[in-house]
C-alpha cells in the first residue's frame, strides 16, 4: 500500500511539472509554484525591457465555495521595482495564458483556482476540504463518477 501511495504521489508531481511546463511553452514568463508552512509562492522570471527579471508573489491560500481555493496575494517582489500587486495581477491576466479554471482578480488581489472545473481523465473532478499550512494538513477529494456496468 505504501509503495502504491508513493507511486501515485510521484505521478502527481510528474504530472504537475508537465502541466506547468506545457502551460509555459512559448511564453517569456517561466515560473514554479511552491507551498510552505508560511504561505504559497509563485516564483519565476520574466522579460522586462529585454532583461530577465525575477519575481516572487507571496499568497495565503484558503478554501472557498464548492471546495475551490483562493490565493490572496500579500506580498510582491519584482526585481528591484516597486509595483502594486493589483497592477501585476492585471498584467498577468491580460498578457499570459492561464487555464480556464484559474481566475485572477486584480481588485481583490486574488488568484482563484476553481478545481471543480478541472476535469481529469475519465471525468474525475477534484475539491479541497482542508488547507492548513502551519500544521502541514491538506485534504483533497477526488470525485470519481459511477460507471454504468
Short mmCIF file of N, CA, C and O in Angstrom, two decimals:
data_model
loop_
_atom_site.label_atom_id
_atom_site.label_comp_id
_atom_site.label_asym_id
_atom_site.label_seq_id
_atom_site.Cartn_x
_atom_site.Cartn_y
_atom_site.Cartn_z
N UNK A 1 0.84 -1.20 0.00
CA UNK A 1 0.00 0.00 0.00
C UNK A 1 0.88 1.26 0.00
O UNK A 1 0.61 2.19 -0.74
N UNK A 2 1.94 1.24 0.83
CA UNK A 2 2.82 2.42 0.88
C UNK A 2 3.50 2.66 -0.47
O UNK A 2 3.68 3.80 -0.87
N UNK A 3 3.90 1.58 -1.16
CA UNK A 3 4.50 1.73 -2.48
C UNK A 3 3.51 2.33 -3.46
O UNK A 3 3.86 3.19 -4.27
N UNK A 4 2.25 1.91 -3.38
CA UNK A 4 1.22 2.42 -4.27
C UNK A 4 1.00 3.91 -4.02
O UNK A 4 0.93 4.71 -4.95
N UNK A 5 0.91 4.30 -2.75
CA UNK A 5 0.72 5.71 -2.41
C UNK A 5 1.92 6.53 -2.88
O UNK A 5 1.76 7.60 -3.46
N UNK A 6 3.15 6.03 -2.64
CA UNK A 6 4.35 6.73 -3.07
C UNK A 6 4.37 6.88 -4.59
O UNK A 6 4.69 7.93 -5.12
N UNK A 7 3.97 5.83 -5.31
CA UNK A 7 3.94 5.88 -6.77
C UNK A 7 2.91 6.91 -7.25
O UNK A 7 3.17 7.67 -8.16
N UNK A 8 1.73 6.93 -6.63
CA UNK A 8 0.70 7.90 -7.00
C UNK A 8 1.20 9.33 -6.77
O UNK A 8 0.97 10.21 -7.58
N UNK A 9 1.90 9.53 -5.64
CA UNK A 9 2.44 10.86 -5.34
C UNK A 9 3.47 11.27 -6.38
O UNK A 9 3.47 12.40 -6.86
N UNK A 10 4.36 10.34 -6.77
CA UNK A 10 5.37 10.63 -7.77
C UNK A 10 4.71 10.97 -9.11
O UNK A 10 5.14 11.87 -9.80
N UNK A 11 3.65 10.25 -9.45
CA UNK A 11 2.94 10.53 -10.70
C UNK A 11 2.30 11.91 -10.66
O UNK A 11 2.33 12.64 -11.64
N UNK A 12 1.73 12.30 -9.51
CA UNK A 12 1.12 13.62 -9.38
C UNK A 12 2.17 14.71 -9.53
O UNK A 12 1.93 15.71 -10.20
N UNK A 13 3.35 14.52 -8.92
CA UNK A 13 4.42 15.51 -9.03
C UNK A 13 4.87 15.61 -10.48
O UNK A 13 5.03 16.71 -11.02
N UNK A 14 5.07 14.47 -11.16
CA UNK A 14 5.49 14.48 -12.55
C UNK A 14 4.42 15.14 -13.42
O UNK A 14 4.73 15.97 -14.27
N UNK A 15 3.15 14.82 -13.21
CA UNK A 15 2.07 15.41 -13.99
C UNK A 15 1.97 16.91 -13.76
O UNK A 15 1.76 17.67 -14.69
N UNK A 16 2.14 17.35 -12.50
CA UNK A 16 2.09 18.77 -12.19
C UNK A 16 3.21 19.49 -12.91
O UNK A 16 3.00 20.54 -13.51
N UNK A 17 4.43 18.91 -12.88
CA UNK A 17 5.57 19.53 -13.56
C UNK A 17 5.31 19.61 -15.06
O UNK A 17 5.56 20.63 -15.69
N UNK A 18 4.78 18.53 -15.65
CA UNK A 18 4.46 18.53 -17.07
C UNK A 18 3.43 19.61 -17.36
O UNK A 18 3.57 20.37 -18.30
N UNK A 19 2.40 19.69 -16.52
CA UNK A 19 1.33 20.66 -16.76
C UNK A 19 1.87 22.08 -16.74
O UNK A 19 1.59 22.87 -17.64
N UNK A 20 2.66 22.43 -15.72
CA UNK A 20 3.21 23.78 -15.64
C UNK A 20 4.16 24.05 -16.80
O UNK A 20 4.16 25.13 -17.37
N UNK A 21 5.00 23.07 -17.14
CA UNK A 21 5.92 23.25 -18.27
C UNK A 21 5.16 23.41 -19.58
O UNK A 21 5.51 24.25 -20.40
N UNK A 22 4.13 22.61 -19.79
CA UNK A 22 3.34 22.68 -21.01
C UNK A 22 2.63 24.03 -21.12
O UNK A 22 2.57 24.62 -22.19
N UNK A 23 2.12 24.52 -20.01
CA UNK A 23 1.41 25.80 -19.99
C UNK A 23 2.33 26.96 -20.33
O UNK A 23 1.91 27.96 -20.90
N UNK A 24 3.62 26.84 -20.00
CA UNK A 24 4.57 27.92 -20.19
C UNK A 24 5.23 27.94 -21.57
O UNK A 24 5.96 28.88 -21.89
N UNK A 25 4.95 26.93 -22.39
CA UNK A 25 5.56 26.88 -23.73
C UNK A 25 5.21 28.14 -24.52
O UNK A 25 4.06 28.56 -24.56
N UNK A 26 6.23 28.74 -25.13
CA UNK A 26 6.02 29.91 -25.97
C UNK A 26 5.81 31.20 -25.21
O UNK A 26 5.52 32.23 -25.81
N UNK A 27 5.94 31.19 -23.90
CA UNK A 27 5.77 32.41 -23.11
C UNK A 27 7.12 32.85 -22.56
O UNK A 27 7.99 32.02 -22.30
N UNK A 28 7.28 34.16 -22.37
CA UNK A 28 8.55 34.65 -21.84
C UNK A 28 8.60 34.62 -20.31
O UNK A 28 9.59 35.00 -19.71
N UNK A 29 7.53 34.16 -19.69
CA UNK A 29 7.50 34.04 -18.23
C UNK A 29 7.63 32.56 -17.87
O UNK A 29 6.89 31.73 -18.35
N UNK A 30 8.61 32.27 -17.03
CA UNK A 30 8.82 30.91 -16.52
C UNK A 30 8.63 30.95 -15.01
O UNK A 30 9.16 31.84 -14.34
N UNK A 31 7.86 30.01 -14.47
CA UNK A 31 7.55 30.07 -13.05
C UNK A 31 7.36 28.68 -12.46
O UNK A 31 7.24 27.69 -13.17
N UNK A 32 7.34 28.66 -11.15
CA UNK A 32 7.00 27.44 -10.41
C UNK A 32 6.19 27.85 -9.20
O UNK A 32 6.23 29.01 -8.76
N UNK A 33 5.44 26.90 -8.69
CA UNK A 33 4.54 27.14 -7.56
C UNK A 33 5.02 26.31 -6.39
O UNK A 33 5.23 25.10 -6.53
N UNK A 34 5.22 26.96 -5.24
CA UNK A 34 5.75 26.28 -4.06
C UNK A 34 4.83 26.57 -2.88
O UNK A 34 4.39 27.71 -2.70
N UNK A 35 4.56 25.54 -2.06
CA UNK A 35 3.76 25.70 -0.85
C UNK A 35 4.64 25.39 0.35
O UNK A 35 5.29 24.35 0.40
N UNK A 36 4.68 26.32 1.30
CA UNK A 36 5.44 26.16 2.55
C UNK A 36 4.49 26.44 3.72
O UNK A 36 3.36 26.87 3.52
N UNK A 37 4.97 26.24 4.94
CA UNK A 37 4.12 26.49 6.12
C UNK A 37 3.78 27.97 6.28
O UNK A 37 2.82 28.31 6.95
N UNK A 38 4.53 28.84 5.63
CA UNK A 38 4.31 30.29 5.74
C UNK A 38 3.43 30.85 4.64
O UNK A 38 3.00 32.00 4.73
N UNK A 39 3.16 30.08 3.60
CA UNK A 39 2.33 30.57 2.51
C UNK A 39 2.59 29.82 1.22
O UNK A 39 3.38 28.88 1.17
N UNK A 40 1.93 30.28 0.17
CA UNK A 40 2.13 29.74 -1.18
C UNK A 40 2.89 30.79 -1.97
O UNK A 40 2.64 31.99 -1.81
N UNK A 41 3.80 30.34 -2.81
CA UNK A 41 4.67 31.26 -3.52
C UNK A 41 4.69 30.94 -5.01
O UNK A 41 4.83 29.79 -5.40
N UNK A 42 4.55 31.98 -5.82
CA UNK A 42 4.74 31.88 -7.25
C UNK A 42 6.08 32.56 -7.53
O UNK A 42 6.23 33.76 -7.30
N UNK A 43 7.07 31.76 -7.96
CA UNK A 43 8.42 32.26 -8.19
C UNK A 43 8.76 32.10 -9.65
O UNK A 43 8.41 31.09 -10.25
N UNK A 44 9.46 33.07 -10.22
CA UNK A 44 9.83 32.91 -11.61
C UNK A 44 10.64 34.05 -12.15
O UNK A 44 11.14 34.91 -11.42
N UNK A 45 10.75 34.04 -13.48
CA UNK A 45 11.42 35.11 -14.20
C UNK A 45 10.56 35.50 -15.39
O UNK A 45 9.80 34.69 -15.92
N UNK A 46 10.69 36.76 -15.78
CA UNK A 46 10.00 37.25 -16.96
C UNK A 46 10.88 38.29 -17.63
O UNK A 46 11.85 38.78 -17.04
N UNK A 47 10.55 38.64 -18.85
CA UNK A 47 11.29 39.65 -19.60
C UNK A 47 10.66 41.02 -19.37
O UNK A 47 9.46 41.19 -19.55
N UNK A 48 11.49 41.98 -18.97
CA UNK A 48 11.05 43.37 -18.84
C UNK A 48 12.09 44.21 -19.58
O UNK A 48 13.27 44.22 -19.21
N UNK A 49 11.66 44.87 -20.64
CA UNK A 49 12.54 45.67 -21.49
C UNK A 49 13.77 44.88 -21.93
O UNK A 49 14.91 45.35 -21.91
N UNK A 50 13.53 43.61 -22.31
CA UNK A 50 14.59 42.76 -22.82
C UNK A 50 15.50 42.15 -21.78
O UNK A 50 16.45 41.44 -22.11
N UNK A 51 15.24 42.38 -20.51
CA UNK A 51 16.07 41.85 -19.43
C UNK A 51 15.27 40.83 -18.62
O UNK A 51 14.08 41.02 -18.39
N UNK A 52 15.95 39.76 -18.16
CA UNK A 52 15.30 38.81 -17.26
C UNK A 52 15.16 39.43 -15.88
O UNK A 52 16.13 39.96 -15.34
N UNK A 53 13.95 39.36 -15.35
CA UNK A 53 13.67 39.90 -14.02
C UNK A 53 13.02 38.80 -13.19
O UNK A 53 12.06 38.18 -13.63
N UNK A 54 13.53 38.58 -11.99
CA UNK A 54 12.96 37.59 -11.08
C UNK A 54 11.78 38.19 -10.34
O UNK A 54 11.75 39.39 -10.06
N UNK A 55 10.81 37.33 -10.00
CA UNK A 55 9.66 37.79 -9.23
C UNK A 55 9.24 36.72 -8.24
O UNK A 55 9.49 35.54 -8.43
N UNK A 56 8.61 37.18 -7.16
CA UNK A 56 8.01 36.30 -6.16
C UNK A 56 6.70 36.93 -5.73
O UNK A 56 6.66 38.11 -5.35
N UNK A 57 5.63 36.17 -5.81
CA UNK A 57 4.34 36.61 -5.27
C UNK A 57 4.04 35.69 -4.08
O UNK A 57 3.98 34.47 -4.23
N UNK A 58 3.87 36.28 -2.91
CA UNK A 58 3.53 35.54 -1.70
C UNK A 58 2.01 35.58 -1.53
O UNK A 58 1.41 36.65 -1.63
N UNK A 59 1.42 34.40 -1.29
CA UNK A 59 -0.04 34.32 -1.19
C UNK A 59 -0.46 33.46 0.01
O UNK A 59 0.28 32.58 0.43
N UNK A 60 -1.62 33.77 0.52
CA UNK A 60 -2.22 32.96 1.59
C UNK A 60 -3.43 32.23 1.01
O UNK A 60 -4.38 32.87 0.57
N UNK A 61 -3.38 30.91 0.99
CA UNK A 61 -4.49 30.14 0.43
C UNK A 61 -5.62 29.94 1.44
O UNK A 61 -5.39 29.88 2.64
N UNK A 62 -6.83 29.84 0.92
CA UNK A 62 -7.99 29.50 1.74
C UNK A 62 -8.98 28.72 0.89
O UNK A 62 -8.98 28.83 -0.33
N UNK A 63 -9.80 27.92 1.56
CA UNK A 63 -10.83 27.16 0.87
C UNK A 63 -12.05 28.06 0.69
O UNK A 63 -12.48 28.72 1.63
N UNK A 64 -12.56 28.10 -0.53
CA UNK A 64 -13.77 28.88 -0.81
C UNK A 64 -14.87 27.93 -1.27
O UNK A 64 -14.72 26.72 -1.20
N UNK A 65 -15.97 28.48 -1.74
CA UNK A 65 -17.16 27.70 -2.10
C UNK A 65 -16.85 26.52 -3.02
O UNK A 65 -15.97 26.59 -3.86
N UNK A 66 -17.60 25.46 -2.83
CA UNK A 66 -17.53 24.25 -3.65
C UNK A 66 -16.17 23.58 -3.65
O UNK A 66 -15.79 22.92 -4.62
N UNK A 67 -15.38 23.76 -2.58
CA UNK A 67 -14.09 23.09 -2.47
C UNK A 67 -13.01 23.66 -3.37
O UNK A 67 -12.09 22.95 -3.77
N UNK A 68 -13.12 24.92 -3.69
CA UNK A 68 -12.12 25.59 -4.52
C UNK A 68 -11.12 26.33 -3.64
O UNK A 68 -11.29 26.39 -2.42
N UNK A 69 -10.09 26.91 -4.24
CA UNK A 69 -9.03 27.58 -3.50
C UNK A 69 -8.90 29.02 -3.95
O UNK A 69 -8.91 29.31 -5.14
N UNK A 70 -8.75 29.92 -2.97
CA UNK A 70 -8.45 31.31 -3.27
C UNK A 70 -7.07 31.62 -2.71
O UNK A 70 -6.77 31.31 -1.55
N UNK A 71 -6.23 32.21 -3.54
CA UNK A 71 -4.89 32.61 -3.14
C UNK A 71 -4.87 34.12 -3.06
O UNK A 71 -4.96 34.81 -4.07
N UNK A 72 -4.77 34.66 -1.85
CA UNK A 72 -4.76 36.10 -1.62
C UNK A 72 -3.31 36.59 -1.63
O UNK A 72 -2.51 36.19 -0.78
N UNK A 73 -2.96 37.42 -2.59
CA UNK A 73 -1.60 37.95 -2.69
C UNK A 73 -1.35 38.94 -1.56
O UNK A 73 -2.12 39.88 -1.36
N UNK A 74 -0.28 38.71 -0.81
CA UNK A 74 0.04 39.55 0.35
C UNK A 74 1.36 40.30 0.19
O UNK A 74 1.60 41.28 0.88
N UNK A 75 2.21 39.83 -0.72
CA UNK A 75 3.50 40.49 -0.92
C UNK A 75 3.97 40.23 -2.34
O UNK A 75 3.66 39.20 -2.93
N UNK A 76 4.72 41.18 -2.88
CA UNK A 76 5.21 41.06 -4.25
C UNK A 76 6.62 41.61 -4.33
O UNK A 76 6.92 42.67 -3.77
N UNK A 77 7.47 40.88 -5.01
CA UNK A 77 8.83 41.33 -5.28
C UNK A 77 9.09 41.11 -6.76
O UNK A 77 9.00 39.99 -7.25
N UNK A 78 9.39 42.18 -7.50
CA UNK A 78 9.70 42.09 -8.92
C UNK A 78 11.04 42.80 -9.13
O UNK A 78 11.08 44.03 -9.27
N UNK A 79 12.12 42.02 -9.11
CA UNK A 79 13.45 42.62 -9.23
C UNK A 79 13.62 43.69 -8.17
O UNK A 79 13.33 43.47 -7.00
N UNK A 80 14.04 44.87 -8.59
CA UNK A 80 14.20 45.99 -7.66
C UNK A 80 13.06 46.99 -7.80
O UNK A 80 13.07 48.04 -7.16
N UNK A 81 12.06 46.66 -8.62
CA UNK A 81 10.94 47.57 -8.87
C UNK A 81 9.90 47.49 -7.76
O UNK A 81 9.70 46.45 -7.15
N UNK A 82 9.24 48.60 -7.54
CA UNK A 82 8.13 48.66 -6.60
C UNK A 82 6.85 48.79 -7.40
O UNK A 82 6.55 49.86 -7.93
N UNK A 83 6.11 47.69 -7.50
CA UNK A 83 4.87 47.68 -8.28
C UNK A 83 3.72 47.23 -7.40
O UNK A 83 3.89 46.34 -6.57
N UNK A 84 2.54 47.81 -7.58
CA UNK A 84 1.38 47.35 -6.82
C UNK A 84 0.97 45.93 -7.23
O UNK A 84 1.05 45.57 -8.41
N UNK A 85 0.55 45.14 -6.26
CA UNK A 85 0.11 43.77 -6.52
C UNK A 85 -1.01 43.75 -7.55
O UNK A 85 -1.00 42.93 -8.48
N UNK A 86 -1.98 44.65 -7.42
CA UNK A 86 -3.12 44.66 -8.34
C UNK A 86 -2.67 44.92 -9.78
O UNK A 86 -3.22 44.35 -10.72
N UNK A 87 -1.66 45.76 -9.97
CA UNK A 87 -1.14 46.04 -11.31
C UNK A 87 -0.55 44.77 -11.92
O UNK A 87 -0.81 44.45 -13.08
N UNK A 88 0.24 44.04 -11.14
CA UNK A 88 0.89 42.83 -11.65
C UNK A 88 -0.13 41.74 -11.96
O UNK A 88 -0.05 41.08 -12.99
N UNK A 89 -1.12 41.55 -11.08
CA UNK A 89 -2.16 40.55 -11.34
C UNK A 89 -2.94 40.91 -12.61
O UNK A 89 -3.20 40.04 -13.44
N UNK A 90 -3.25 42.16 -12.79
CA UNK A 90 -3.95 42.61 -14.00
C UNK A 90 -3.07 42.39 -15.23
O UNK A 90 -3.55 41.93 -16.28
N UNK A 91 -1.78 42.66 -15.12
CA UNK A 91 -0.85 42.47 -16.24
C UNK A 91 -0.78 40.99 -16.62
O UNK A 91 -0.84 40.64 -17.80
N UNK A 92 -0.66 40.13 -15.63
CA UNK A 92 -0.61 38.68 -15.90
C UNK A 92 -1.90 38.23 -16.57
O UNK A 92 -1.90 37.50 -17.55
N UNK A 93 -3.02 38.70 -16.04
CA UNK A 93 -4.34 38.32 -16.58
C UNK A 93 -4.49 38.72 -18.04
O UNK A 93 -5.08 37.98 -18.84
N UNK A 94 -3.95 39.87 -18.42
CA UNK A 94 -4.12 40.38 -19.77
C UNK A 94 -3.05 39.91 -20.76
O UNK A 94 -3.24 40.03 -21.97
N UNK A 95 -1.92 39.39 -20.27
CA UNK A 95 -0.81 39.11 -21.17
C UNK A 95 -0.33 37.66 -21.18
O UNK A 95 0.52 37.33 -22.00
N UNK A 96 -0.85 36.82 -20.30
CA UNK A 96 -0.38 35.45 -20.25
C UNK A 96 -1.54 34.46 -20.28
O UNK A 96 -2.63 34.76 -19.78
N UNK A 97 -1.25 33.29 -20.84
CA UNK A 97 -2.24 32.23 -20.94
C UNK A 97 -2.42 31.57 -19.58
O UNK A 97 -1.46 31.14 -18.95
N UNK A 98 -3.66 31.51 -19.11
CA UNK A 98 -3.98 30.79 -17.88
C UNK A 98 -5.10 29.79 -18.20
O UNK A 98 -5.91 30.03 -19.10
N UNK A 99 -5.15 28.69 -17.47
CA UNK A 99 -6.23 27.73 -17.70
C UNK A 99 -7.60 28.33 -17.41
O UNK A 99 -7.71 29.29 -16.62
N UNK A 100 -8.63 27.76 -17.99
CA UNK A 100 -9.99 28.26 -17.79
C UNK A 100 -10.43 28.19 -16.33
O UNK A 100 -11.26 28.97 -15.91
N UNK A 101 -9.86 27.27 -15.57
CA UNK A 101 -10.27 27.08 -14.17
C UNK A 101 -9.51 28.00 -13.21
O UNK A 101 -9.71 27.93 -12.00
N UNK A 102 -8.66 28.89 -13.75
CA UNK A 102 -7.92 29.86 -12.93
C UNK A 102 -8.47 31.25 -13.25
O UNK A 102 -8.53 31.65 -14.40
N UNK A 103 -8.88 31.97 -12.21
CA UNK A 103 -9.41 33.32 -12.39
C UNK A 103 -8.60 34.30 -11.54
O UNK A 103 -8.44 34.10 -10.34
N UNK A 104 -8.12 35.35 -12.18
CA UNK A 104 -7.35 36.39 -11.49
C UNK A 104 -8.24 37.60 -11.27
O UNK A 104 -8.97 38.01 -12.17
N UNK A 105 -8.17 38.17 -10.07
CA UNK A 105 -8.96 39.35 -9.73
C UNK A 105 -8.02 40.40 -9.16
O UNK A 105 -7.59 40.30 -8.01
N UNK A 106 -7.68 41.39 -9.98
CA UNK A 106 -6.72 42.42 -9.58
C UNK A 106 -7.24 43.27 -8.42
O UNK A 106 -6.48 43.61 -7.52
N UNK A 107 -8.54 43.59 -8.42
CA UNK A 107 -9.09 44.43 -7.34
C UNK A 107 -9.00 43.74 -5.99
O UNK A 107 -8.66 44.36 -4.99
N UNK A 108 -9.31 42.44 -5.96
CA UNK A 108 -9.26 41.69 -4.70
C UNK A 108 -7.87 41.13 -4.40
O UNK A 108 -7.64 40.58 -3.33
N UNK A 109 -6.96 41.25 -5.38
CA UNK A 109 -5.60 40.70 -5.27
C UNK A 109 -5.62 39.19 -5.04
O UNK A 109 -4.91 38.66 -4.20
N UNK A 110 -6.49 38.51 -5.79
CA UNK A 110 -6.64 37.07 -5.61
C UNK A 110 -6.43 36.31 -6.92
O UNK A 110 -6.66 36.85 -8.01
N UNK A 111 -6.02 35.08 -6.75
CA UNK A 111 -5.98 34.10 -7.83
C UNK A 111 -6.83 32.94 -7.34
O UNK A 111 -6.48 32.29 -6.35
N UNK A 112 -7.96 32.72 -7.97
CA UNK A 112 -8.87 31.65 -7.55
C UNK A 112 -8.69 30.44 -8.45
O UNK A 112 -8.63 30.55 -9.67
N UNK A 113 -8.57 29.29 -7.81
CA UNK A 113 -8.41 28.01 -8.51
C UNK A 113 -9.71 27.24 -8.39
O UNK A 113 -10.03 26.72 -7.32
N UNK A 114 -10.48 27.20 -9.47
CA UNK A 114 -11.77 26.51 -9.47
C UNK A 114 -11.54 25.04 -9.82
O UNK A 114 -11.73 24.62 -10.97
N UNK A 115 -11.12 24.29 -8.81
CA UNK A 115 -10.81 22.87 -9.01
C UNK A 115 -12.02 22.09 -9.49
O UNK A 115 -11.86 21.08 -10.18
N UNK A 116 -13.23 22.55 -9.14
CA UNK A 116 -14.42 21.83 -9.59
C UNK A 116 -14.62 21.94 -11.11
O UNK A 116 -15.42 21.22 -11.68
N UNK A 117 -13.86 22.83 -11.76
CA UNK A 117 -13.92 22.94 -13.22
C UNK A 117 -12.74 22.25 -13.90
O UNK A 117 -12.66 22.21 -15.11
N UNK A 118 -11.83 21.72 -13.07
CA UNK A 118 -10.69 20.97 -13.58
C UNK A 118 -11.12 19.52 -13.70
O UNK A 118 -11.39 18.86 -12.70
N UNK A 119 -11.22 19.05 -14.93
CA UNK A 119 -11.72 17.70 -15.17
C UNK A 119 -10.55 16.82 -15.61
O UNK A 119 -9.87 17.13 -16.58
N UNK A 120 -10.34 15.74 -14.87
CA UNK A 120 -9.26 14.82 -15.18
C UNK A 120 -9.71 13.70 -16.10
O UNK A 120 -10.84 13.68 -16.60
N UNK A 121 -8.81 12.77 -16.27
CA UNK A 121 -9.08 11.60 -17.10
C UNK A 121 -10.29 10.86 -16.56
O UNK A 121 -10.47 10.75 -15.35
N UNK A 122 -11.14 10.37 -17.42
CA UNK A 122 -12.36 9.63 -17.08
C UNK A 122 -13.35 10.50 -16.28
O UNK A 122 -14.08 9.99 -15.43
N UNK A 123 -13.33 11.81 -16.53
CA UNK A 123 -14.28 12.75 -15.91
C UNK A 123 -14.11 12.87 -14.39
O UNK A 123 -15.06 13.17 -13.67
N UNK A 124 -12.90 12.62 -13.89
CA UNK A 124 -12.62 12.76 -12.46
C UNK A 124 -12.55 14.26 -12.13
O UNK A 124 -11.97 15.04 -12.88
N UNK A 125 -13.16 14.64 -11.02
CA UNK A 125 -13.15 16.03 -10.56
C UNK A 125 -12.54 16.10 -9.17
O UNK A 125 -12.45 15.10 -8.47
N UNK A 126 -12.16 17.31 -8.76
CA UNK A 126 -11.43 17.48 -7.52
C UNK A 126 -12.05 18.60 -6.67
O UNK A 126 -12.68 19.52 -7.18
N UNK A 127 -11.82 18.50 -5.36
CA UNK A 127 -12.22 19.58 -4.45
C UNK A 127 -11.31 19.54 -3.22
O UNK A 127 -10.60 18.56 -2.99
N UNK A 128 -11.33 20.62 -2.47
CA UNK A 128 -10.50 20.74 -1.27
C UNK A 128 -11.41 20.83 -0.05
O UNK A 128 -12.38 21.58 -0.05
N UNK A 129 -11.08 20.05 0.97
CA UNK A 129 -11.81 20.13 2.23
C UNK A 129 -11.04 20.94 3.26
O UNK A 129 -11.63 21.65 4.07
N UNK A 130 -9.71 20.84 3.23
CA UNK A 130 -8.92 21.49 4.27
C UNK A 130 -7.55 21.89 3.75
O UNK A 130 -6.88 21.13 3.06
N UNK A 131 -7.14 23.12 4.09
CA UNK A 131 -5.79 23.62 3.82
C UNK A 131 -5.28 24.22 5.13
O UNK A 131 -5.76 25.26 5.56
N UNK A 132 -4.33 23.58 5.75
CA UNK A 132 -3.73 24.06 7.00
C UNK A 132 -2.22 24.02 6.82
O UNK A 132 -1.58 23.01 7.08
N UNK A 133 -1.67 25.13 6.33
CA UNK A 133 -0.24 25.18 6.02
C UNK A 133 0.63 25.00 7.25
O UNK A 133 1.62 24.27 7.21
N UNK A 134 0.26 25.67 8.33
CA UNK A 134 1.10 25.63 9.54
C UNK A 134 1.27 24.21 10.08
O UNK A 134 2.33 23.84 10.57
N UNK A 135 0.21 23.41 10.00
CA UNK A 135 0.26 22.04 10.51
C UNK A 135 0.47 21.01 9.41
O UNK A 135 0.32 19.81 9.64
N UNK A 136 0.76 21.50 8.19
CA UNK A 136 1.03 20.62 7.06
C UNK A 136 -0.10 19.61 6.82
O UNK A 136 0.13 18.43 6.59
N UNK A 137 -1.35 20.11 6.88
CA UNK A 137 -2.51 19.25 6.66
C UNK A 137 -3.29 19.74 5.44
O UNK A 137 -3.75 20.89 5.41
N UNK A 138 -3.42 18.85 4.48
CA UNK A 138 -4.13 19.15 3.25
C UNK A 138 -5.09 18.00 2.98
O UNK A 138 -4.68 16.85 2.98
N UNK A 139 -6.35 18.31 2.78
CA UNK A 139 -7.32 17.26 2.49
C UNK A 139 -8.02 17.60 1.17
O UNK A 139 -8.77 18.56 1.08
N UNK A 140 -7.73 16.77 0.16
CA UNK A 140 -8.33 16.91 -1.16
C UNK A 140 -9.24 15.71 -1.40
O UNK A 140 -9.01 14.64 -0.86
N UNK A 141 -10.25 15.90 -2.22
CA UNK A 141 -11.12 14.80 -2.59
C UNK A 141 -11.13 14.65 -4.10
O UNK A 141 -11.11 15.63 -4.83
N UNK A 142 -11.14 13.41 -4.53
CA UNK A 142 -11.34 13.07 -5.94
C UNK A 142 -12.76 12.57 -6.07
O UNK A 142 -13.18 11.70 -5.32
N UNK A 143 -13.47 13.12 -7.02
CA UNK A 143 -14.85 12.70 -7.26
C UNK A 143 -14.86 11.87 -8.53
O UNK A 143 -14.71 12.40 -9.64
N UNK A 144 -15.00 10.57 -8.36
CA UNK A 144 -14.97 9.63 -9.48
C UNK A 144 -16.41 9.28 -9.85
O UNK A 144 -17.17 8.78 -9.00
N UNK A 145 -16.79 9.53 -11.09
CA UNK A 145 -18.17 9.22 -11.48
C UNK A 145 -18.43 7.73 -11.49
O UNK A 145 -17.53 6.93 -11.73
N UNK A 146 -19.65 7.39 -11.17
CA UNK A 146 -20.05 5.99 -11.21
C UNK A 146 -20.10 5.54 -12.66
O UNK A 146 -20.51 6.29 -13.55
N UNK A 147 -19.70 4.32 -12.87
CA UNK A 147 -19.76 3.77 -14.22
C UNK A 147 -21.02 2.93 -14.34
O UNK A 147 -21.48 2.32 -13.39
N UNK A 148 -21.58 2.93 -15.51
CA UNK A 148 -22.76 2.10 -15.75
C UNK A 148 -22.29 0.77 -16.33
O UNK A 148 -21.76 0.71 -17.44
N UNK A 149 -22.43 -0.27 -15.54
CA UNK A 149 -21.98 -1.60 -15.96
C UNK A 149 -23.06 -2.32 -16.73
O UNK A 149 -24.16 -2.37 -16.45
#
